[in-house]
């Protein structure tokens, strides 16, 4: 193995070919050897008749100050050459004649030289500090170069990004939608006088409506997540088992008797064209359920405990109104549950970023074909014929699960990892990606033929992309959100390979 070394000393820069055997020697050895070669032959590999007088005497003591190449700005002095360099690779070795000192007389070396030559036990701490500082500089340099490259790519792909932004727009949080959507939900919550029975006071209703409007997206994501815990109801509805599990996991009513939970569950139902059964809750009924839970936990149940405490000589607790009880339920239980279990906000931010949109766009042909293959299995012929590039079809939960399975995302990545996905996590990714309003023609058709939430039992292409993103963040903990999403996207696209 032979290296092409550029030896730099002051203003001089000369090439040397240095044999290094099998490369089992270290970079420190290479630096010292280069210094000796330069001292003996300061004009490198030039022929004798081409050599010229030099101001550097042959007995000048030189030492290596740093070693780098086009591939790396730092090589550890104790690392072996064969582990980092290839035969005939070009490396630069900077040499110095004497060591500069500061005002205290302490030698001022480049970090490489400091690490290489301060090997005593006394200097161990400072050597480790220098190594850490060097590695931090390398990492920062790498990060800056990656960011520059990313910005260059994004700048060149503005049109593609904008095209994908239009496709993904239904998946983005829009603050203007919260008021409109909550207005519709409020109407459903109030149907048949159910809300009036729970909260008779109109002014209190107004305050509660504002609470739900302010927290609409977070509570909606929470419902979708909790509604996909079990497999006994649709992903857009919540069974009693899922309601019970949610209250226990959030610790809102973890020790309440089953008959109490059942009364809350049944008492939250709205009997309309959409809610024909008391076996499951839709989102607006779940919101009624949260009000009932808050009343029981902080008003009805609290009143009983307060009376008991007063009889025992304890201090009587101050009474909360319904809206205050609902806010306390959110602060004490719902918000911590959301922060611990839901990736909604981070996912929505990620899929709206230029970087993720470009990843979607670059993989759109393959992803669209995969979506068409799995979505067409039970699609109507008319829907299939109307699809453009496969992106107008729809996919149900079973088809999505088969897709994720075939992409090998359910199983472990390797024997050394523990990153299997559960079917519950797949259902939660499907449910969490569902947008609230029917946007596409297929979704509007589903609503026209069924109920308002019928479209949420099917997944359209933008929801498919978000669901894959959720799968990536659920499966892997290591790496950035962008890295994990891109990894999942590649796995799904590779189904076609």
PDB file of C-alpha atoms in Angstrom, residues 3 66 97 137 201 256 271 323 438 440 450:
ATOM      1  CA  UNK A   3       0.024   6.856  -0.218  1.00  0.00           C
ATOM      2  CA  UNK A  66      -2.175  17.758  11.381  1.00  0.00           C
ATOM      3  CA  UNK A  97       9.524  23.462  12.579  1.00  0.00           C
ATOM      4  CA  UNK A 137     -15.782  20.615  15.195  1.00  0.00           C
ATOM      5  CA  UNK A 201     -76.513  26.695  31.559  1.00  0.00           C
ATOM      6  CA  UNK A 256     -64.074   3.926  38.760  1.00  0.00           C
ATOM      7  CA  UNK A 271     -79.355   9.555  18.941  1.00  0.00           C
ATOM      8  CA  UNK A 323     -65.700  24.380  32.313  1.00  0.00           C
ATOM      9  CA  UNK A 438     -64.353  14.739   3.095  1.00  0.00           C
ATOM     10  CA  UNK A 440     -61.787  14.009  -2.489  1.00  0.00           C
ATOM     11  CA  UNK A 450     -73.175   6.410   4.449  1.00  0.00           C
TER      12      UNK A 450
END
